[in-house]
Amino acid sequence: MTAAGLRRLMTRAYLAVFFGYLFLPLGIMAAATFNASRFPTVTPWRGFTLDWFRVLAEDQRMWQALGTSLLVGAAVVAVAVPLGLAAALLLDRLHGRARTLLYAVMVSPLLTPGIIIGISTLVFWKQWFGVTGGLFLTVVAQSSFIATYAMLMALARLQRFDTSLEEAALDLGASHWQAFRRITLPYLMPAAYSSALIAFLQSFENYNTTLFVRGVETTLTIYIATKVRTGLTPAVNALSLVLIALTVLGAVAYEIMRRREARGAVAAEESA
């Protein structure tokens, strides 16, 4: 075997191991959804069934927890993304030691354990404002570190921004708000969309911080963790399979639209 053939073989073997490592657990989880066993496992195989989707549809507590997670995720996006963009704009305009110090302060929540953030948020708001655990504190606690993701993504985008565009707009008579709205904000929109998606996913899967500030509310991760202790059924696998299917369909739809737009742009250039 030649060196090139050996290299191709090793590359294919690596890709097989890599994708197997990523997708084999998901495949096992999906297979357990159709096992008649009352435990979420593929062995022993008790027979093919779709009953766990019916159990999932009838589990009102799980759907309530899912609705709570979606509500909290949307609120975190609404809070964390504007905060992150504002912090990125501030850091981009600063220089010297002030920028280094402020950057360290803004990044510190991301490096702090979620348990510490949850406990400190609960103690602070309860002691100073009399606010106990609930959806409000859940959004506040999650946004305190999720906003850092938005800040980092916007800051990376701003490093490639040509500030002379803003200066030109100001020289032409535009106000600072008009220059921001017409030039800076449209440039930051890709980073805003990406950070919104990341913020929502980080909120949706968060457990450590949410556990201490949720009060009597139950998010999906808290519900699943409770079911693990009291008795987990493949209905959770069914929900995971539905979420994976929706994610894949969304990704495929996005890719189809992106390729159509790319073909349309190429056709427009050729016709011009």
Coordinates of N, CA and C in Angstrom, one line a residue, residues 6-244:
L6 N -2.4 4.7 2.4 CA -2.4 4.5 3.9 C -2.9 5.8 4.6
R7 N -2.6 7.0 4.1 CA -3.1 8.2 4.6 C -4.6 8.3 4.5
R8 N -5.1 7.9 3.3 CA -6.6 7.9 3.1 C -7.3 7.0 4.0
L9 N -6.7 5.8 4.2 CA -7.3 4.8 5.1 C -7.3 5.2 6.5
M10 N -6.2 5.9 7.0 CA -6.2 6.4 8.4 C -7.2 7.5 8.5
T11 N -7.3 8.3 7.5 CA -8.3 9.4 7.6 C -9.7 8.9 7.7
R12 N -10.1 7.9 6.9 CA -11.4 7.3 6.9 C -11.6 6.6 8.2
A13 N -10.6 5.9 8.8 CA -10.8 5.3 10.1 C -11.0 6.3 11.2
Y14 N -10.3 7.4 11.1 CA -10.4 8.5 12.1 C -11.8 9.1 12.0
L15 N -12.3 9.4 10.8 CA -13.6 9.9 10.7 C -14.7 9.0 11.2
A16 N -14.5 7.7 10.9 CA -15.5 6.7 11.4 C -15.6 6.7 12.9
V17 N -14.4 6.7 13.5 CA -14.3 6.7 15.0 C -14.9 8.0 15.5
F18 N -14.6 9.1 14.9 CA -15.0 10.4 15.4 C -16.6 10.5 15.3
F19 N -17.1 10.2 14.1 CA -18.6 10.3 14.0 C -19.3 9.2 14.8
G20 N -18.7 8.0 15.0 CA -19.3 7.0 15.8 C -19.3 7.5 17.3
Y21 N -18.3 8.1 17.7 CA -18.2 8.6 19.1 C -19.3 9.7 19.3
L22 N -19.6 10.5 18.3 CA -20.6 11.5 18.4 C -22.0 11.0 18.3
F23 N -22.3 10.1 17.4 CA -23.6 9.7 17.1 C -24.1 8.4 17.6
L24 N -23.2 7.5 18.0 CA -23.6 6.2 18.6 C -24.4 6.4 19.8
P25 N -24.1 7.3 20.8 CA -25.0 7.5 21.9 C -26.4 7.9 21.6
L26 N -26.4 8.8 20.5 CA -27.7 9.3 20.1 C -28.5 8.1 19.4
G27 N -27.8 7.3 18.7 CA -28.5 6.1 18.1 C -29.0 5.2 19.1
I28 N -28.3 4.9 20.2 CA -28.7 4.0 21.3 C -29.9 4.7 22.0
M29 N -29.8 6.0 22.2 CA -30.9 6.7 22.9 C -32.2 6.6 22.0
A30 N -32.1 6.8 20.7 CA -33.2 6.7 19.8 C -33.8 5.3 19.8
A31 N -32.9 4.3 19.8 CA -33.4 2.9 19.7 C -34.1 2.5 21.0
A32 N -33.7 3.1 22.1 CA -34.4 2.8 23.4 C -35.8 3.3 23.4
T33 N -36.1 4.3 22.6 CA -37.4 4.9 22.5 C -38.4 3.8 22.0
F34 N -38.0 2.9 21.2 CA -38.9 1.9 20.6 C -38.8 0.6 21.2
N35 N -38.1 0.5 22.4 CA -38.1 -0.8 23.1 C -39.2 -0.8 24.1
A36 N -39.9 -2.0 24.2 CA -41.1 -2.1 25.1 C -40.7 -2.2 26.5
S37 N -39.4 -2.2 26.9 CA -39.0 -2.3 28.3 C -39.3 -1.0 28.9
R38 N -39.7 -1.0 30.2 CA -40.0 0.2 30.9 C -38.8 1.0 31.4
F39 N -37.6 0.5 31.1 CA -36.4 1.2 31.4 C -35.8 1.7 30.1
P40 N -35.1 2.9 30.1 CA -34.6 3.4 28.9 C -33.3 2.7 28.5
T41 N -33.4 1.5 27.9 CA -32.3 0.7 27.5 C -32.6 -0.1 26.3
V42 N -31.6 -0.5 25.5 CA -31.9 -1.4 24.4 C -31.6 -2.9 24.6
T43 N -31.1 -3.1 25.8 CA -30.9 -4.5 26.2 C -31.5 -4.8 27.6
P44 N -32.3 -5.8 27.8 CA -32.7 -6.7 26.8 C -33.8 -6.1 25.9
W45 N -33.9 -6.5 24.7 CA -34.9 -6.0 23.8 C -36.3 -6.7 24.0
R46 N -37.3 -5.9 24.4 CA -38.6 -6.5 24.8 C -39.6 -6.4 23.6
G47 N -39.2 -5.9 22.5 CA -40.1 -5.8 21.4 C -40.3 -4.4 20.9
F48 N -40.7 -4.2 19.7 CA -40.9 -2.9 19.1 C -42.2 -2.3 19.6
T49 N -42.2 -1.0 20.0 CA -43.4 -0.3 20.4 C -43.3 1.2 20.2
L50 N -44.5 1.8 20.0 CA -44.6 3.2 19.9 C -45.3 3.8 21.1
D51 N -45.5 3.0 22.1 CA -46.3 3.5 23.3 C -45.6 4.6 24.0
W52 N -44.3 4.7 24.0 CA -43.7 5.8 24.7 C -43.9 7.1 24.2
F53 N -44.3 7.2 22.9 CA -44.7 8.5 22.4 C -46.1 8.9 22.9
R54 N -46.9 7.9 23.1 CA -48.3 8.1 23.8 C -48.1 8.6 25.2
V55 N -47.1 7.9 25.9 CA -46.9 8.3 27.3 C -46.3 9.7 27.4
L56 N -45.5 10.0 26.4 CA -44.9 11.4 26.4 C -46.1 12.4 26.2
A57 N -47.0 12.1 25.2 CA -48.1 13.0 25.0 C -49.0 13.2 26.2
E58 N -49.1 12.2 27.1 CA -49.9 12.3 28.2 C -49.2 12.8 29.5
D59 N -47.9 13.0 29.4 CA -47.2 13.5 30.6 C -47.3 15.0 30.6
Q60 N -48.3 15.5 31.3 CA -48.5 16.9 31.4 C -47.4 17.7 32.1
R61 N -46.8 17.1 33.1 CA -45.8 17.7 33.9 C -44.5 18.0 33.0
M62 N -44.2 17.0 32.2 CA -43.1 17.2 31.3 C -43.3 18.3 30.3
W63 N -44.6 18.4 29.8 CA -44.9 19.4 28.8 C -44.8 20.8 29.5
Q64 N -45.3 20.9 30.7 CA -45.2 22.1 31.5 C -43.8 22.5 31.7
A65 N -42.9 21.5 32.1 CA -41.5 21.8 32.3 C -40.9 22.3 31.0
L66 N -41.2 21.7 29.8 CA -40.7 22.1 28.5 C -41.1 23.5 28.2
G67 N -42.4 23.8 28.5 CA -42.9 25.2 28.3 C -42.2 26.2 29.1
T68 N -41.9 25.8 30.4 CA -41.1 26.7 31.3 C -39.7 26.9 30.7
S69 N -39.1 25.9 30.2 CA -37.7 26.0 29.7 C -37.7 26.9 28.5
L70 N -38.7 26.8 27.6 CA -38.8 27.6 26.4 C -39.0 29.1 26.8
L71 N -39.9 29.3 27.8 CA -40.1 30.7 28.3 C -38.9 31.3 28.9
V72 N -38.2 30.6 29.7 CA -37.0 31.1 30.3 C -35.9 31.3 29.3
G73 N -35.8 30.4 28.3 CA -34.8 30.6 27.2 C -35.1 31.8 26.4
A74 N -36.3 32.1 26.1 CA -36.7 33.3 25.3 C -36.4 34.6 26.1
A75 N -36.7 34.5 27.4 CA -36.4 35.7 28.3 C -34.9 35.9 28.4
V76 N -34.1 34.9 28.5 CA -32.7 35.0 28.7 C -32.1 35.6 27.4
V77 N -32.6 35.2 26.2 CA -32.1 35.8 25.0 C -32.4 37.3 24.9
A78 N -33.6 37.6 25.4 CA -34.0 39.0 25.4 C -33.2 39.9 26.3
V79 N -32.6 39.3 27.3 CA -31.8 40.0 28.3 C -30.3 39.9 28.0
A80 N -29.8 38.7 27.7 CA -28.4 38.5 27.6 C -27.8 39.0 26.3
V81 N -28.5 38.9 25.2 CA -28.0 39.4 23.9 C -27.8 40.9 23.9
P82 N -28.8 41.7 24.3 CA -28.5 43.2 24.3 C -27.4 43.5 25.3
L83 N -27.3 42.9 26.5 CA -26.3 43.1 27.4 C -24.9 42.8 26.8
G84 N -24.8 41.6 26.2 CA -23.6 41.2 25.6 C -23.1 42.2 24.5
L85 N -24.1 42.6 23.6 CA -23.7 43.6 22.6 C -23.2 44.9 23.1
A86 N -23.9 45.4 24.2 CA -23.5 46.6 24.8 C -22.2 46.5 25.4
A87 N -21.9 45.4 26.1 CA -20.6 45.2 26.7 C -19.5 45.1 25.6
A88 N -19.8 44.5 24.5 CA -18.8 44.4 23.4 C -18.5 45.8 22.8
L89 N -19.5 46.6 22.6 CA -19.3 47.9 22.1 C -18.5 48.8 23.1
L90 N -18.8 48.6 24.4 CA -18.0 49.4 25.4 C -16.5 49.0 25.4
L91 N -16.3 47.7 25.3 CA -14.9 47.2 25.3 C -14.2 47.6 24.1
D92 N -14.9 47.6 22.9 CA -14.3 48.0 21.7 C -13.8 49.4 21.6
R93 N -14.5 50.3 22.4 CA -14.1 51.7 22.4 C -13.1 52.0 23.5
L94 N -12.8 51.1 24.4 CA -11.8 51.4 25.5 C -10.5 50.9 25.0
H95 N -9.5 51.4 25.7 CA -8.1 51.0 25.4 C -7.3 51.1 26.7
G96 N -6.2 50.4 26.8 CA -5.3 50.4 27.9 C -5.8 49.6 29.0
R97 N -5.4 49.9 30.3 CA -5.6 49.1 31.5 C -7.1 49.0 31.8
A98 N -7.9 50.1 31.5 CA -9.3 50.1 31.7 C -10.0 48.9 30.9
R99 N -9.6 48.8 29.7 CA -10.2 47.7 28.9 C -9.8 46.3 29.4
T100 N -8.6 46.1 29.9 CA -8.2 44.8 30.4 C -8.9 44.5 31.7
L101 N -9.1 45.5 32.6 CA -9.8 45.3 33.8 C -11.2 45.0 33.6
L102 N -11.9 45.8 32.7 CA -13.3 45.6 32.4 C -13.5 44.3 31.7
Y103 N -12.6 43.9 30.9 CA -12.8 42.6 30.2 C -12.7 41.4 31.2
A104 N -11.8 41.5 32.1 CA -11.7 40.5 33.2 C -12.9 40.4 34.0
V105 N -13.5 41.6 34.3 CA -14.7 41.6 35.1 C -15.9 41.0 34.4
M106 N -16.0 41.3 33.1 CA -17.1 40.8 32.3 C -17.0 39.3 32.0
V107 N -15.8 38.8 31.9 CA -15.6 37.4 31.6 C -15.7 36.5 32.9
S108 N -15.5 37.1 34.0 CA -15.5 36.3 35.3 C -16.7 35.5 35.5
P109 N -18.0 36.0 35.2 CA -19.1 35.1 35.4 C -19.0 33.8 34.6
L110 N -18.4 33.8 33.5 CA -18.3 32.6 32.7 C -17.3 31.6 33.3
L111 N -16.4 32.1 34.1 CA -15.4 31.2 34.8 C -15.9 30.8 36.2
T112 N -17.0 31.3 36.6 CA -17.5 31.0 37.9 C -18.4 29.8 37.9
P113 N -18.3 28.8 38.8 CA -19.1 27.6 38.8 C -20.6 28.0 38.9
G114 N -21.5 27.3 38.1 CA -22.9 27.6 38.1 C -23.5 27.6 39.5
I115 N -23.0 26.7 40.4 CA -23.6 26.6 41.7 C -23.4 27.9 42.5
I116 N -22.2 28.4 42.3 CA -21.9 29.7 43.0 C -22.8 30.8 42.5
I117 N -23.0 30.9 41.2 CA -23.8 31.9 40.6 C -25.2 31.8 41.1
G118 N -25.8 30.6 41.2 CA -27.1 30.3 41.6 C -27.3 30.7 43.1
I119 N -26.4 30.3 43.9 CA -26.5 30.6 45.4 C -26.4 32.1 45.6
S120 N -25.4 32.7 45.0 CA -25.1 34.1 45.3 C -26.3 35.0 44.7
T121 N -26.9 34.6 43.6 CA -28.0 35.3 43.1 C -29.2 35.2 44.0
L122 N -29.5 34.1 44.5 CA -30.6 33.9 45.4 C -30.4 34.6 46.7
V123 N -29.2 34.6 47.3 CA -28.9 35.2 48.6 C -29.0 36.8 48.4
F124 N -28.4 37.3 47.3 CA -28.4 38.7 47.1 C -29.8 39.3 46.9
W125 N -30.6 38.7 46.0 CA -31.9 39.2 45.7 C -32.9 39.0 46.9
K126 N -32.7 37.9 47.6 CA -33.6 37.7 48.8 C -33.3 38.7 49.9
Q127 N -32.0 38.9 50.2 CA -31.6 39.7 51.3 C -31.8 41.2 51.1
W128 N -31.6 41.7 49.8 CA -31.7 43.1 49.6 C -33.0 43.5 49.0
F129 N -33.7 42.7 48.3 CA -34.9 43.1 47.6 C -36.1 42.2 48.0
G130 N -35.9 41.1 48.8 CA -37.0 40.3 49.2 C -37.5 39.4 48.1
V131 N -36.8 39.2 47.1 CA -37.2 38.4 45.9 C -36.8 37.0 46.1
T132 N -37.7 36.0 46.2 CA -37.4 34.6 46.3 C -37.3 34.0 45.0
G133 N -37.0 32.7 45.0 CA -36.7 32.0 43.8 C -38.0 31.9 42.9
G134 N -37.7 31.9 41.6 CA -38.8 31.8 40.6 C -38.3 32.1 39.2
L135 N -39.2 32.3 38.3 CA -38.7 32.6 36.9 C -37.9 33.8 36.8
F136 N -38.2 34.9 37.5 CA -37.4 36.1 37.4 C -35.9 35.8 37.8
L137 N -35.7 35.2 39.0 CA -34.3 35.0 39.4 C -33.6 34.0 38.5
T138 N -34.4 33.0 37.9 CA -33.8 32.1 36.9 C -33.3 32.8 35.7
V139 N -34.0 33.8 35.2 CA -33.6 34.6 34.1 C -32.4 35.4 34.4
V140 N -32.4 36.1 35.6 CA -31.3 36.9 36.0 C -30.0 36.1 36.2
A141 N -30.2 35.0 36.9 CA -29.0 34.2 37.2 C -28.4 33.6 35.9
Q142 N -29.2 33.1 35.0 CA -28.7 32.6 33.7 C -28.1 33.7 32.9
S143 N -28.7 34.8 32.8 CA -28.3 35.9 32.0 C -26.9 36.5 32.4
S144 N -26.6 36.3 33.7 CA -25.4 36.9 34.3 C -24.2 36.3 33.7
F145 N -24.2 35.0 33.3 CA -23.0 34.4 32.6 C -23.3 34.2 31.1
I146 N -24.5 34.0 30.7 CA -24.8 33.7 29.3 C -24.5 35.0 28.5
A147 N -24.7 36.2 29.1 CA -24.4 37.4 28.4 C -22.9 37.5 27.9
T148 N -22.1 36.8 28.7 CA -20.6 36.8 28.3 C -20.4 36.1 26.9
Y149 N -21.2 35.1 26.6 CA -21.1 34.5 25.3 C -21.4 35.5 24.2
A150 N -22.5 36.2 24.4 CA -22.9 37.2 23.4 C -21.8 38.3 23.3
M151 N -21.2 38.7 24.4 CA -20.2 39.7 24.4 C -19.0 39.2 23.6
L152 N -18.5 38.0 23.8 CA -17.3 37.5 23.1 C -17.6 37.4 21.6
M153 N -18.8 36.9 21.2 CA -19.0 36.8 19.8 C -19.1 38.2 19.1
A154 N -19.8 39.1 19.8 CA -19.9 40.5 19.2 C -18.5 41.1 19.2
L155 N -17.7 40.9 20.2 CA -16.4 41.5 20.3 C -15.5 41.0 19.2
A156 N -15.6 39.7 18.9 CA -14.8 39.1 17.8 C -15.2 39.7 16.4
R157 N -16.5 40.0 16.3 CA -17.0 40.6 15.0 C -16.6 42.0 14.9
L158 N -16.6 42.7 16.0 CA -16.2 44.1 16.0 C -14.7 44.3 15.7
Q159 N -13.9 43.3 15.9 CA -12.4 43.5 15.6 C -12.2 43.6 14.1
R160 N -13.2 43.2 13.3 CA -13.0 43.3 11.9 C -13.8 44.5 11.3
F161 N -14.4 45.3 12.2 CA -15.2 46.4 11.8 C -14.4 47.6 11.4
D162 N -14.7 48.3 10.3 CA -14.1 49.5 9.9 C -14.7 50.7 10.5
T163 N -14.1 51.3 11.5 CA -14.7 52.4 12.2 C -14.8 53.7 11.3
S164 N -14.1 53.7 10.2 CA -14.2 54.8 9.3 C -15.5 55.0 8.7
L165 N -16.3 53.9 8.6 CA -17.7 54.0 8.1 C -18.5 54.8 9.0
E166 N -18.4 54.6 10.4 CA -19.1 55.5 11.3 C -18.7 56.9 11.2
E167 N -17.4 57.1 11.1 CA -16.9 58.5 11.0 C -17.4 59.2 9.8
A168 N -17.4 58.5 8.7 CA -18.0 59.0 7.5 C -19.4 59.4 7.6
A169 N -20.2 58.6 8.3 CA -21.6 58.9 8.5 C -21.8 60.1 9.4
L170 N -20.9 60.2 10.4 CA -21.0 61.4 11.3 C -20.6 62.7 10.5
D171 N -19.6 62.6 9.6 CA -19.2 63.7 8.9 C -20.3 64.2 7.9
L172 N -21.1 63.2 7.5 CA -22.2 63.6 6.5 C -23.5 64.1 7.2
G173 N -23.4 64.2 8.5 CA -24.5 64.8 9.3 C -25.4 63.9 10.1
A174 N -25.0 62.6 10.1 CA -25.8 61.6 10.8 C -25.5 61.7 12.3
S175 N -26.5 61.5 13.1 CA -26.3 61.5 14.6 C -25.7 60.2 15.0
H176 N -25.2 60.1 16.2 CA -24.6 58.9 16.7 C -25.6 57.7 16.7
W177 N -26.8 58.0 17.0 CA -27.8 56.9 17.0 C -28.1 56.4 15.5
Q178 N -28.1 57.4 14.6 CA -28.4 57.0 13.2 C -27.2 56.2 12.7
A179 N -26.0 56.6 13.0 CA -24.8 55.8 12.6 C -24.8 54.4 13.2
F180 N -25.2 54.3 14.4 CA -25.3 53.0 15.0 C -26.3 52.1 14.4
R181 N -27.5 52.7 14.2 CA -28.7 52.0 13.7 C -28.5 51.6 12.2
R182 N -27.8 52.4 11.4 CA -27.7 52.1 10.0 C -26.4 51.4 9.6
I183 N -25.4 51.5 10.5 CA -24.1 50.9 10.1 C -23.6 49.8 11.1
T184 N -23.5 50.2 12.3 CA -22.9 49.3 13.3 C -23.9 48.1 13.6
L185 N -25.1 48.4 13.9 CA -26.1 47.3 14.2 C -26.3 46.3 13.1
P186 N -26.5 46.7 11.8 CA -26.6 45.7 10.8 C -25.3 44.9 10.7
Y187 N -24.1 45.5 10.9 CA -22.9 44.7 10.9 C -22.8 43.7 12.0
L188 N -23.4 44.0 13.1 CA -23.4 43.1 14.3 C -24.5 42.0 14.3
M189 N -25.5 42.1 13.3 CA -26.6 41.2 13.3 C -26.2 39.7 13.2
P190 N -25.3 39.4 12.4 CA -24.9 37.9 12.3 C -24.4 37.4 13.7
A191 N -23.6 38.3 14.4 CA -23.2 37.9 15.7 C -24.3 37.8 16.7
A192 N -25.3 38.7 16.5 CA -26.5 38.8 17.4 C -27.3 37.5 17.2
Y193 N -27.5 37.1 16.0 CA -28.3 35.9 15.7 C -27.6 34.7 16.3
S194 N -26.3 34.6 16.1 CA -25.5 33.4 16.6 C -25.5 33.4 18.1
S195 N -25.3 34.5 18.7 CA -25.3 34.6 20.2 C -26.7 34.3 20.8
A196 N -27.8 34.7 20.1 CA -29.1 34.4 20.5 C -29.4 32.9 20.5
L197 N -28.9 32.2 19.5 CA -29.0 30.8 19.5 C -28.3 30.1 20.6
I198 N -27.0 30.5 20.8 CA -26.2 30.0 21.8 C -26.8 30.3 23.2
A199 N -27.3 31.5 23.4 CA -27.9 31.8 24.7 C -29.1 31.0 25.0
F200 N -29.9 30.7 23.9 CA -31.1 29.9 24.2 C -30.7 28.5 24.5
L201 N -29.8 27.9 23.8 CA -29.3 26.5 24.1 C -28.7 26.4 25.5
Q202 N -27.9 27.4 25.8 CA -27.2 27.4 27.2 C -28.3 27.5 28.3
S203 N -29.3 28.3 28.0 CA -30.4 28.4 29.0 C -31.2 27.1 29.1
F204 N -31.5 26.5 27.9 CA -32.3 25.3 27.9 C -31.7 24.2 28.6
E205 N -30.4 24.0 28.5 CA -29.7 22.9 29.1 C -29.2 23.1 30.5
N206 N -29.3 24.4 31.0 CA -28.7 24.7 32.3 C -29.3 24.0 33.4
Y207 N -28.5 23.5 34.3 CA -29.0 22.7 35.5 C -28.5 23.3 36.8
N208 N -27.2 23.5 36.9 CA -26.6 23.9 38.2 C -27.1 25.2 38.7
T209 N -27.1 26.2 37.9 CA -27.6 27.5 38.3 C -29.1 27.5 38.6
T210 N -29.8 26.9 37.6 CA -31.3 26.9 37.7 C -31.8 26.2 39.0
L211 N -31.1 25.2 39.4 CA -31.5 24.4 40.6 C -31.7 25.2 41.8
F212 N -30.9 26.3 42.0 CA -30.9 27.1 43.2 C -31.8 28.3 43.2
V213 N -32.2 28.7 42.0 CA -33.0 29.9 41.8 C -34.4 29.7 41.3
R214 N -34.8 28.5 41.0 CA -36.0 28.2 40.3 C -37.2 28.3 41.2
G215 N -37.0 28.2 42.5 CA -38.2 28.2 43.5 C -39.0 27.0 43.3
V216 N -40.3 27.2 43.0 CA -41.2 26.1 42.8 C -41.4 25.7 41.3
E217 N -40.8 26.5 40.4 CA -40.9 26.3 39.0 C -40.0 25.1 38.6
T218 N -40.3 24.4 37.6 CA -39.6 23.2 37.1 C -39.3 23.4 35.6
T219 N -38.0 23.4 35.3 CA -37.6 23.4 33.9 C -37.4 21.9 33.5
L220 N -37.2 21.8 32.2 CA -37.1 20.4 31.7 C -35.9 19.7 32.2
T221 N -34.7 20.3 32.4 CA -33.6 19.7 32.9 C -33.8 19.3 34.4
I222 N -34.5 20.1 35.2 CA -34.8 19.8 36.5 C -35.8 18.6 36.6
Y223 N -36.7 18.6 35.7 CA -37.7 17.5 35.7 C -37.0 16.2 35.3
I224 N -36.2 16.2 34.3 CA -35.5 15.0 33.9 C -34.6 14.5 35.1
A225 N -33.9 15.4 35.7 CA -33.0 15.0 36.8 C -33.8 14.4 38.0
T226 N -35.0 14.9 38.2 CA -35.9 14.4 39.2 C -36.4 13.0 38.8
K227 N -36.7 12.8 37.6 CA -37.1 11.5 37.1 C -36.0 10.5 37.2
V228 N -34.8 10.9 37.0 CA -33.7 10.0 37.1 C -33.6 9.4 38.5
R229 N -33.9 10.2 39.5 CA -33.9 9.7 40.9 C -35.1 8.9 41.2
T230 N -36.3 9.2 40.7 CA -37.5 8.6 41.0 C -37.9 7.5 40.1
G231 N -37.3 7.4 38.9 CA -37.6 6.4 38.0 C -37.8 6.9 36.6
L232 N -36.8 6.8 35.8 CA -36.8 7.3 34.4 C -37.4 6.3 33.5
T233 N -38.3 6.8 32.5 CA -38.9 5.9 31.5 C -38.4 6.4 30.1
P234 N -38.6 5.5 29.1 CA -38.2 5.9 27.8 C -39.1 7.0 27.2
A235 N -40.0 7.6 27.9 CA -40.7 8.8 27.4 C -39.8 9.9 27.3
V236 N -38.8 10.0 28.2 CA -37.8 11.0 28.0 C -37.0 10.8 26.7
N237 N -36.7 9.6 26.4 CA -36.0 9.3 25.1 C -36.9 9.7 23.9
A238 N -38.2 9.5 24.1 CA -39.1 10.0 23.0 C -39.0 11.5 22.8
L239 N -39.0 12.2 23.9 CA -38.9 13.7 23.8 C -37.6 14.1 23.2
S240 N -36.5 13.4 23.6 CA -35.2 13.7 23.0 C -35.2 13.5 21.5
L241 N -35.8 12.4 21.1 CA -35.9 12.0 19.7 C -36.6 13.1 18.9
V242 N -37.7 13.6 19.5 CA -38.5 14.6 18.8 C -37.7 15.9 18.7
L243 N -37.0 16.3 19.8 CA -36.1 17.5 19.7 C -35.0 17.4 18.7
I244 N -34.4 16.2 18.6 CA -33.3 15.9 17.6 C -33.9 16.0 16.2

